[in-house]
Coordinates of N, CA and C and ligand atoms in Angstrom, one line a residue:
X1 N 68.8 62.7 107.0 CA 69.5 64.0 107.4 C 71.0 63.8 107.0
X2 N 71.5 64.8 106.2 CA 72.9 64.7 105.8 C 73.5 66.0 105.9
X3 N 74.7 66.0 106.5 CA 75.5 67.3 106.6 C 76.1 67.6 105.2
X4 N 76.7 68.8 105.1 CA 77.4 69.2 103.9 C 78.9 69.2 104.1
X5 N 79.6 69.0 103.1 CA 81.1 68.9 103.2 C 81.7 70.1 102.5
X6 N 82.5 70.8 103.3 CA 83.2 72.0 102.8 C 84.7 71.8 102.9
X7 N 85.4 72.1 101.8 CA 86.8 72.0 101.9 C 87.5 73.3 101.6
X8 N 88.7 73.5 102.2 CA 89.4 74.8 102.1 C 90.8 74.4 101.5
X9 N 91.1 75.2 100.4 CA 92.3 74.9 99.7 C 93.2 76.1 99.5
X10 N 94.4 75.9 99.1 CA 95.3 77.0 98.8 C 96.7 76.6 99.2
X11 N 97.7 77.5 98.8 CA 99.1 77.1 99.1 C 99.3 77.5 100.6
X12 N 100.5 77.2 101.1 CA 100.8 77.4 102.6 C 100.5 78.9 103.0
X13 N 100.1 79.0 104.3 CA 99.9 80.4 104.9 C 98.9 81.3 104.3
X14 N 97.9 80.7 103.6 CA 96.8 81.6 103.1 C 95.7 81.8 104.1
X15 N 95.8 81.1 105.2 CA 94.8 81.3 106.3 C 93.7 80.2 106.3
X16 N 94.1 79.0 105.8 CA 93.1 77.9 105.8 C 92.6 77.5 107.2
X17 N 93.5 77.3 108.1 CA 93.0 76.9 109.4 C 92.3 78.0 110.2
X18 N 92.7 79.2 110.1 CA 92.0 80.3 110.7 C 90.5 80.4 110.2
X19 N 90.4 80.2 108.9 CA 89.1 80.4 108.3 C 88.3 79.1 108.5
X20 N 88.9 78.0 108.7 CA 88.1 76.8 109.1 C 87.4 77.0 110.4
X21 N 88.1 77.6 111.3 CA 87.5 78.0 112.6 C 86.4 79.0 112.4
X22 N 86.7 80.0 111.6 CA 85.7 81.0 111.3 C 84.4 80.4 110.8
X23 N 84.5 79.5 109.8 CA 83.4 78.8 109.2 C 82.6 78.1 110.3
X24 N 83.3 77.3 111.1 CA 82.6 76.5 112.2 C 81.8 77.5 113.1
X25 N 82.4 78.6 113.5 CA 81.7 79.5 114.4 C 80.5 80.2 113.7
X26 N 80.7 80.5 112.4 CA 79.6 81.0 111.7 C 78.4 80.0 111.6
X27 N 78.7 78.8 111.3 CA 77.7 77.8 111.2 C 77.0 77.6 112.5
X28 N 77.8 77.6 113.6 CA 77.2 77.5 114.9 C 76.2 78.6 115.2
X29 N 76.5 79.8 114.7 CA 75.5 80.9 114.9 C 74.2 80.6 114.1
X30 N 74.3 79.8 113.1 CA 73.2 79.4 112.3 C 72.6 78.1 112.8
X31 N 73.1 77.7 114.0 CA 72.6 76.4 114.6 C 72.9 75.2 113.8
X32 N 74.1 75.2 113.1 CA 74.5 74.1 112.3 C 75.7 73.5 113.0
X33 N 75.7 72.2 113.3 CA 76.8 71.5 114.0 C 77.9 71.2 113.0
X34 N 79.1 71.4 113.3 CA 80.2 71.1 112.3 C 81.4 70.5 113.0
X35 N 82.2 69.8 112.2 CA 83.4 69.2 112.6 C 84.5 69.6 111.8
X36 N 85.6 70.1 112.4 CA 86.8 70.5 111.6 C 87.8 69.4 111.5
X37 N 88.3 69.1 110.3 CA 89.3 68.1 110.1 C 90.4 68.6 109.2
X38 N 91.4 67.8 108.9 CA 92.4 68.3 108.0 C 93.0 67.1 107.3
X39 N 93.7 67.4 106.1 CA 94.4 66.4 105.4 C 95.8 66.9 105.0
X40 N 96.8 66.0 104.9 CA 96.7 64.6 105.4 C 96.5 64.6 106.9
X41 N 95.7 63.7 107.4 CA 95.4 63.6 108.8 C 93.9 63.2 109.0
X42 N 93.5 63.6 110.2 CA 92.0 63.5 110.5 C 91.7 62.1 111.2
X43 N 92.6 61.2 111.1 CA 92.4 59.9 111.8 C 93.8 59.6 112.4
X44 N 93.9 58.5 113.3 CA 95.2 58.2 113.9 C 96.1 57.8 112.8
X45 N 95.6 56.9 111.9 CA 96.5 56.4 110.8 C 96.9 57.6 109.9
X46 N 95.9 58.5 109.6 CA 96.2 59.6 108.8 C 97.2 60.6 109.3
X47 N 97.2 60.7 110.7 CA 98.2 61.6 111.3 C 99.6 61.0 111.2
X48 N 99.6 59.7 111.3 CA 100.9 59.0 111.2 C 101.5 59.2 109.8
X49 N 100.6 59.0 108.8 CA 101.0 59.2 107.4 C 101.4 60.7 107.2
X50 N 100.7 61.6 107.8 CA 101.0 63.0 107.7 C 102.5 63.3 108.2
X51 N 102.8 62.6 109.3 CA 104.1 62.8 109.9 C 105.2 62.3 108.9
X52 N 104.9 61.2 108.2 CA 105.9 60.6 107.2 C 106.0 61.6 106.1
X53 N 104.8 62.0 105.6 CA 104.8 62.9 104.4 C 105.5 64.3 104.6
X54 N 105.3 64.8 105.8 CA 105.9 66.2 106.0 C 107.3 66.1 106.5
X55 N 107.7 65.1 107.3 CA 109.0 65.2 108.0 C 109.9 64.0 107.8
X56 N 109.6 63.0 106.9 CA 110.6 62.0 106.7 C 111.8 62.6 106.0
X57 N 113.0 62.4 106.7 CA 114.2 63.0 106.2 C 115.3 62.0 106.0
X58 N 115.1 60.7 106.3 CA 116.1 59.7 106.1 C 116.1 59.2 104.7
X59 N 114.9 59.0 104.2 CA 114.8 58.3 102.9 C 113.9 59.2 102.0
X60 N 114.2 59.2 100.7 CA 113.3 60.0 99.8 C 112.0 59.3 99.5
X61 N 111.0 60.0 99.3 CA 109.6 59.5 98.9 C 109.3 59.9 97.5
X62 N 109.1 59.0 96.6 CA 108.8 59.4 95.2 C 107.5 60.1 95.1
X63 N 107.3 60.9 94.1 CA 106.0 61.6 93.9 C 104.8 60.5 93.9
X64 N 105.0 59.4 93.2 CA 104.0 58.4 93.2 C 103.7 57.8 94.6
X65 N 104.7 57.5 95.3 CA 104.6 57.0 96.7 C 103.8 58.1 97.5
X66 N 104.2 59.3 97.3 CA 103.5 60.4 98.0 C 102.0 60.4 97.7
X67 N 101.7 60.3 96.4 CA 100.3 60.3 96.0 C 99.5 59.2 96.7
X68 N 100.2 58.0 96.7 CA 99.5 56.8 97.3 C 99.3 57.0 98.8
X69 N 100.3 57.5 99.4 CA 100.2 57.7 100.9 C 99.1 58.7 101.2
X70 N 99.0 59.7 100.4 CA 97.9 60.7 100.6 C 96.5 60.1 100.5
X71 N 96.4 59.3 99.4 CA 95.1 58.6 99.2 C 94.8 57.5 100.2
X72 N 95.9 56.9 100.7 CA 95.7 55.9 101.8 C 95.1 56.6 103.0
X73 N 95.7 57.7 103.4 CA 95.2 58.5 104.5 C 93.8 59.0 104.2
X74 N 93.6 59.4 103.0 CA 92.2 60.0 102.6 C 91.1 58.9 102.7
X75 N 91.5 57.7 102.3 CA 90.5 56.6 102.3 C 90.0 56.3 103.8
X76 N 91.0 56.3 104.7 CA 90.5 56.1 106.1 C 89.7 57.3 106.6
X77 N 90.2 58.5 106.2 CA 89.5 59.7 106.7 C 88.1 59.8 106.2
X78 N 87.9 59.4 104.9 CA 86.5 59.5 104.4 C 85.6 58.4 105.1
X79 N 86.1 57.2 105.2 CA 85.3 56.1 105.8 C 85.1 56.2 107.3
X80 N 86.2 56.6 108.0 CA 86.1 56.6 109.4 C 85.6 57.9 110.0
X81 N 85.7 59.0 109.3 CA 85.3 60.3 109.9 C 84.3 61.0 109.1
X82 N 84.7 61.3 107.8 CA 83.9 62.3 107.0 C 82.4 61.7 106.8
X83 N 82.3 60.5 106.2 CA 81.0 60.0 105.9 C 80.2 59.8 107.1
X84 N 80.7 59.2 108.2 CA 79.9 59.0 109.4 C 79.4 60.3 110.0
X85 N 80.2 61.4 110.0 CA 79.8 62.7 110.5 C 78.7 63.2 109.6
X86 N 78.9 63.2 108.3 CA 77.9 63.7 107.4 C 76.5 63.0 107.6
X87 N 76.6 61.7 107.8 CA 75.3 60.9 107.9 C 74.6 61.2 109.2
X88 N 75.4 61.7 110.2 CA 74.7 62.2 111.5 C 74.1 63.6 111.4
X89 N 74.3 64.2 110.2 CA 73.8 65.6 110.0 C 74.8 66.6 110.4
X90 N 76.0 66.2 110.8 CA 77.1 67.2 111.1 C 77.8 67.6 109.8
X91 N 78.0 68.9 109.7 CA 78.8 69.4 108.5 C 80.3 69.2 108.7
X92 N 81.0 68.9 107.7 CA 82.4 68.7 107.9 C 83.2 69.8 107.1
X93 N 84.1 70.4 107.8 CA 85.0 71.4 107.2 C 86.4 70.9 107.2
X94 N 86.9 70.7 106.0 CA 88.2 70.0 105.9 C 89.3 71.0 105.3
X95 N 90.4 71.1 106.1 CA 91.5 71.9 105.7 C 92.3 71.1 104.7
X96 N 92.1 71.3 103.4 CA 92.6 70.5 102.3 C 91.9 69.2 102.1
X97 N 91.8 68.8 100.8 CA 91.2 67.5 100.4 C 91.8 67.2 99.0
X98 N 91.0 66.5 98.2 CA 91.6 65.9 97.0 C 92.1 67.0 96.0
X99 N 91.6 68.2 96.0 CA 92.1 69.2 95.1 C 93.6 69.5 95.4
X100 N 94.0 69.3 96.7 CA 95.4 69.5 97.0 C 96.2 68.5 96.3
X101 N 95.7 67.3 96.1 CA 96.5 66.2 95.4 C 96.7 66.6 94.0
X102 N 95.6 67.2 93.4 CA 95.8 67.6 92.0 C 96.8 68.7 91.9
X103 N 96.7 69.7 92.8 CA 97.6 70.9 92.8 C 99.0 70.5 93.1
X104 N 99.2 69.8 94.2 CA 100.6 69.5 94.7 C 101.2 68.3 93.9
X105 N 100.5 67.2 93.8 CA 101.1 66.0 93.2 C 101.0 66.1 91.6
X106 N 99.8 66.5 91.2 CA 99.5 66.6 89.7 C 100.3 67.7 89.1
X107 N 100.3 68.9 89.6 CA 101.0 70.0 89.0 C 102.3 70.3 89.7
X108 N 102.4 70.3 91.0 CA 103.6 70.6 91.7 C 104.7 69.6 91.5
X109 N 104.3 68.3 91.7 CA 105.3 67.2 91.5 C 105.3 66.7 90.0
X110 N 104.4 67.3 89.2 CA 104.3 67.1 87.8 C 103.9 65.6 87.4
X111 N 103.0 65.0 88.3 CA 102.5 63.7 87.9 C 101.4 63.7 86.9
X112 N 100.8 64.9 86.8 CA 99.8 65.1 85.8 C 98.4 64.9 86.3
X113 N 97.4 65.5 85.7 CA 96.0 65.4 86.1 C 95.5 63.9 86.1
X114 N 95.8 63.2 85.0 CA 95.2 61.9 84.8 C 95.7 60.9 85.9
X115 N 96.9 61.0 86.3 CA 97.4 60.1 87.3 C 96.7 60.3 88.6
X116 N 96.4 61.5 89.0 CA 95.7 61.8 90.2 C 94.3 61.4 90.1
X117 N 93.7 61.7 88.9 CA 92.3 61.4 88.7 C 92.0 59.9 88.7
X118 N 92.9 59.1 88.3 CA 92.6 57.7 88.3 C 92.6 57.1 89.7
X119 N 93.5 57.6 90.6 CA 93.4 57.1 92.0 C 92.2 57.7 92.7
X120 N 91.9 58.9 92.3 CA 90.7 59.6 92.9 C 89.4 58.8 92.6
X121 N 89.3 58.3 91.3 CA 88.1 57.6 91.0 C 88.0 56.3 91.8
X122 N 89.1 55.7 92.1 CA 89.1 54.4 92.8 C 88.7 54.7 94.3
X123 N 89.3 55.7 94.9 CA 89.0 56.0 96.3 C 87.7 56.7 96.6
X124 N 87.5 57.8 95.8 CA 86.3 58.6 96.1 C 85.0 58.2 95.4
X125 N 85.2 57.5 94.3 CA 84.0 57.2 93.4 C 83.3 58.5 93.1
X126 N 82.0 58.6 93.5 CA 81.3 59.9 93.1 C 81.3 60.9 94.3
X127 N 82.1 60.7 95.4 CA 82.0 61.5 96.5 C 82.8 62.8 96.3
X128 N 82.2 63.9 96.5 CA 82.8 65.3 96.2 C 82.4 66.2 97.3
X129 N 83.2 67.2 97.6 CA 82.8 68.3 98.5 C 81.6 69.0 97.9
X130 N 80.7 69.6 98.8 CA 79.6 70.4 98.3 C 80.1 71.8 97.9
X131 N 81.2 72.3 98.6 CA 81.7 73.6 98.3 C 83.2 73.5 98.7
X132 N 84.0 74.1 97.7 CA 85.5 74.2 98.0 C 85.8 75.7 97.9
X133 N 86.4 76.2 99.0 CA 86.9 77.6 99.0 C 88.4 77.6 98.7
X134 N 88.7 78.2 97.6 CA 90.2 78.3 97.2 C 90.7 79.6 97.6
X135 N 91.5 79.7 98.7 CA 92.1 80.9 99.2 C 93.3 81.2 98.3
X136 N 93.3 82.2 97.5 CA 94.3 82.4 96.6 C 95.1 83.7 96.9
X137 N 96.5 83.5 96.9 CA 97.3 84.7 97.0 C 98.7 84.4 96.4
X138 N 99.3 85.4 95.8 CA 100.6 85.2 95.2 C 101.7 84.8 96.2
X139 N 102.7 84.2 95.8 CA 103.8 83.6 96.6 C 104.4 84.7 97.5
X140 N 104.6 85.9 96.9 CA 105.3 87.0 97.7 C 104.5 87.4 98.9
X141 N 103.2 87.3 98.8 CA 102.3 87.7 99.9 C 102.4 86.6 101.0
X142 N 102.4 85.4 100.6 CA 102.6 84.2 101.5 C 103.9 84.4 102.3
X143 N 105.0 84.6 101.5 CA 106.3 84.7 102.1 C 106.4 85.9 103.1
X144 N 105.6 86.9 102.9 CA 105.7 88.1 103.8 C 105.0 87.8 105.1
X145 N 104.2 86.7 105.1 CA 103.4 86.4 106.3 C 104.1 85.5 107.3
X146 N 104.8 84.5 106.8 CA 105.5 83.6 107.7 C 106.7 83.0 106.9
X147 N 107.7 82.6 107.7 CA 108.9 82.0 107.1 C 108.5 80.5 106.9
X148 N 108.7 80.0 105.7 CA 108.4 78.6 105.5 C 109.4 77.7 106.2
X149 N 108.9 76.5 106.7 CA 109.7 75.6 107.6 C 110.7 74.8 106.7
X150 N 112.0 75.0 106.9 CA 113.0 74.3 106.1 C 113.0 72.8 106.3
X151 N 112.4 72.3 107.5 CA 112.4 70.9 107.8 C 111.2 70.2 107.2
X152 N 110.3 71.0 106.6 CA 109.1 70.4 106.1 C 109.3 70.0 104.6
X153 N 109.0 68.7 104.2 CA 109.3 68.3 102.9 C 108.6 69.1 101.8
X154 N 107.5 69.7 102.1 CA 106.8 70.6 101.1 C 107.3 72.0 101.2
X155 N 107.3 72.5 102.5 CA 107.6 74.0 102.6 C 109.0 74.3 102.2
X156 N 109.9 73.3 102.2 CA 111.3 73.6 101.8 C 111.5 73.6 100.3
X157 N 110.4 73.4 99.6 CA 110.5 73.4 98.1 C 110.8 74.8 97.5
X158 N 111.2 74.8 96.3 CA 111.5 76.1 95.6 C 110.3 76.8 95.2
X159 N 110.5 78.1 94.9 CA 109.4 79.0 94.4 C 108.6 78.4 93.2
X160 N 109.3 77.8 92.3 CA 108.7 77.2 91.1 C 107.6 76.2 91.5
X161 N 107.9 75.4 92.5 CA 107.0 74.4 92.9 C 105.7 75.0 93.4
X162 N 105.8 76.1 94.2 CA 104.6 76.7 94.7 C 103.8 77.5 93.6
X163 N 104.6 78.0 92.6 CA 103.9 78.7 91.5 C 103.2 77.7 90.7
X164 N 103.7 76.5 90.5 CA 103.0 75.5 89.7 C 101.7 75.1 90.4
X165 N 101.8 75.0 91.8 CA 100.7 74.6 92.6 C 99.6 75.6 92.5
X166 N 100.0 76.9 92.6 CA 99.0 78.0 92.6 C 98.3 77.9 91.2
X167 N 99.0 77.8 90.1 CA 98.3 77.8 88.8 C 97.5 76.5 88.6
X168 N 98.0 75.4 89.2 CA 97.2 74.2 89.2 C 95.8 74.4 89.9
X169 N 95.9 75.0 91.1 CA 94.6 75.2 91.8 C 93.7 76.1 90.9
X170 N 94.2 77.2 90.3 CA 93.4 78.1 89.5 C 92.8 77.4 88.3
X171 N 93.6 76.4 87.7 CA 93.0 75.6 86.6 C 91.9 74.7 87.1
X172 N 92.1 74.1 88.3 CA 91.0 73.3 88.8 C 89.8 74.1 89.1
X173 N 89.9 75.3 89.5 CA 88.8 76.2 89.8 C 88.0 76.5 88.5
X174 N 88.8 76.7 87.4 CA 88.1 76.9 86.1 C 87.4 75.7 85.6
X175 N 88.0 74.6 85.9 CA 87.4 73.3 85.5 C 86.1 73.0 86.3
X176 N 86.1 73.3 87.5 CA 85.0 72.9 88.4 C 84.4 74.2 89.0
X177 N 83.9 75.1 88.1 CA 83.4 76.4 88.5 C 82.3 76.4 89.5
X178 N 81.4 75.4 89.4 CA 80.3 75.4 90.3 C 80.7 75.1 91.8
X179 N 81.7 74.2 91.9 CA 82.1 73.7 93.2 C 83.1 74.6 93.9
X180 N 84.1 75.0 93.1 CA 85.3 75.7 93.6 C 85.2 77.2 93.5
X181 N 85.1 77.9 94.6 CA 85.0 79.4 94.6 C 86.4 80.0 95.0
X182 N 86.9 80.8 94.1 CA 88.2 81.5 94.4 C 88.0 82.7 95.2
X183 N 88.7 82.8 96.3 CA 88.6 84.0 97.2 C 90.0 84.6 97.3
X184 N 90.1 85.9 97.0 CA 91.4 86.6 97.0 C 91.8 86.8 98.5
X185 N 92.8 85.9 98.9 CA 93.3 85.9 100.3 C 94.4 86.8 100.5
X186 N 94.8 87.7 99.5 CA 95.8 88.6 99.8 C 95.3 89.9 100.5
X187 N 93.9 90.0 100.6 CA 93.3 91.1 101.3 C 93.2 90.9 102.8
X188 N 92.9 92.0 103.5 CA 92.7 91.8 105.0 C 91.7 90.7 105.3
X189 N 91.9 90.1 106.4 CA 91.1 88.9 106.8 C 89.6 89.2 106.9
X190 N 89.2 90.4 107.3 CA 87.8 90.8 107.4 C 87.1 90.8 106.0
X191 N 87.9 91.2 105.0 CA 87.3 91.2 103.7 C 87.2 89.8 103.1
X192 N 88.2 89.0 103.4 CA 88.1 87.6 103.0 C 86.9 86.9 103.6
X193 N 86.7 87.2 104.9 CA 85.6 86.5 105.6 C 84.2 87.0 105.2
X194 N 84.1 88.2 104.6 CA 82.8 88.7 104.1 C 82.5 87.8 102.9
X195 N 83.5 87.5 102.0 CA 83.3 86.6 100.9 C 82.9 85.2 101.3
X196 N 83.6 84.7 102.3 CA 83.3 83.3 102.8 C 81.9 83.3 103.3
X197 N 81.5 84.3 104.1 CA 80.1 84.3 104.6 C 79.1 84.2 103.4
X198 N 79.4 85.0 102.4 CA 78.5 85.0 101.2 C 78.3 83.6 100.6
X199 N 79.4 82.9 100.5 CA 79.4 81.5 99.9 C 78.7 80.6 100.9
X200 N 78.8 80.8 102.2 CA 78.2 79.9 103.1 C 76.7 80.2 103.1
X201 N 76.3 81.4 103.0 CA 74.8 81.8 103.0 C 74.2 81.1 101.8
X202 N 74.9 81.1 100.6 CA 74.3 80.5 99.4 C 74.1 79.0 99.7
X203 N 75.1 78.4 100.3 CA 75.0 76.9 100.6 C 73.9 76.6 101.5
X204 N 73.8 77.4 102.6 CA 72.7 77.2 103.6 C 71.3 77.3 102.9
X205 N 71.2 78.3 102.0 CA 69.9 78.5 101.3 C 69.5 77.3 100.4
X206 N 70.5 76.5 99.9 CA 70.2 75.5 98.9 C 69.2 74.4 99.5
Ligands
TMP1 P1 99.3 71.8 105.9 O1 98.0 71.2 105.9 O2 99.8 72.0 107.3 O3 99.4 73.0 105.0 O4 100.4 70.7 105.4 C1 100.1 69.7 104.6 C2 101.1 69.6 103.4 O5 100.7 68.5 102.7 C3 101.1 70.8 102.5 O6 102.4 71.2 102.2 C4 100.4 70.3 101.3 C5 100.6 68.9 101.3 N1 99.6 68.1 100.7 C6 99.8 67.5 99.4 O7 100.9 67.6 98.9 N2 98.8 66.8 98.8 C7 97.6 66.6 99.4 O8 96.7 65.9 98.8 C8 97.3 67.2 100.7 C9 96.0 67.0 101.4 C10 98.4 67.9 101.3

């Protein structure tokens, strides 16, 4: 018995955590047990790394160091939480995963696809999400929803950074069409959730 692994991606404020809860409740209605987690984070070590990555303000962190820290957190998350839950038959819903490293570090920080891919091969081997929901919306929609936090190392970045990330995500979705489903998150939440349900129903049917 093995659970399925669903990841949710997108730039800030697209509704990832709200929809993670929605997915978990929908699965519960279908009698499927699920666990919600997030990255960076999901373990004690991962949450400490998250704190460094988001709020370190005394010293700079290079893009390569950032990438390594994210994958260090991810390695514990996969081995301590994700794989054990999946092997118990629990589905795992993760607010961001490796596609975020391609989008943010590969495209946003401009480390490139190959740099991220090489560390991905080392840490993940052939482990992949069963379904990735990419909640996509333009930056002006995001900015109209919430003020970005100026103390956050990512949220305090310039518009160009987020525009590179968004196009990086869309490129990833083109590359991995079967796994990554793009959902227009600029619409009202009810409409977004109809599309999410459709994707979940397809996954449940498999
Ligand atoms: P959030 O989960 O609260 O949106 O914050 C996490 C931040 O970390 C977000 O700005 C995106 C960033 N991040 C990366 O840059 N690379 C990654 O691989 C992951 C998982 C997150």
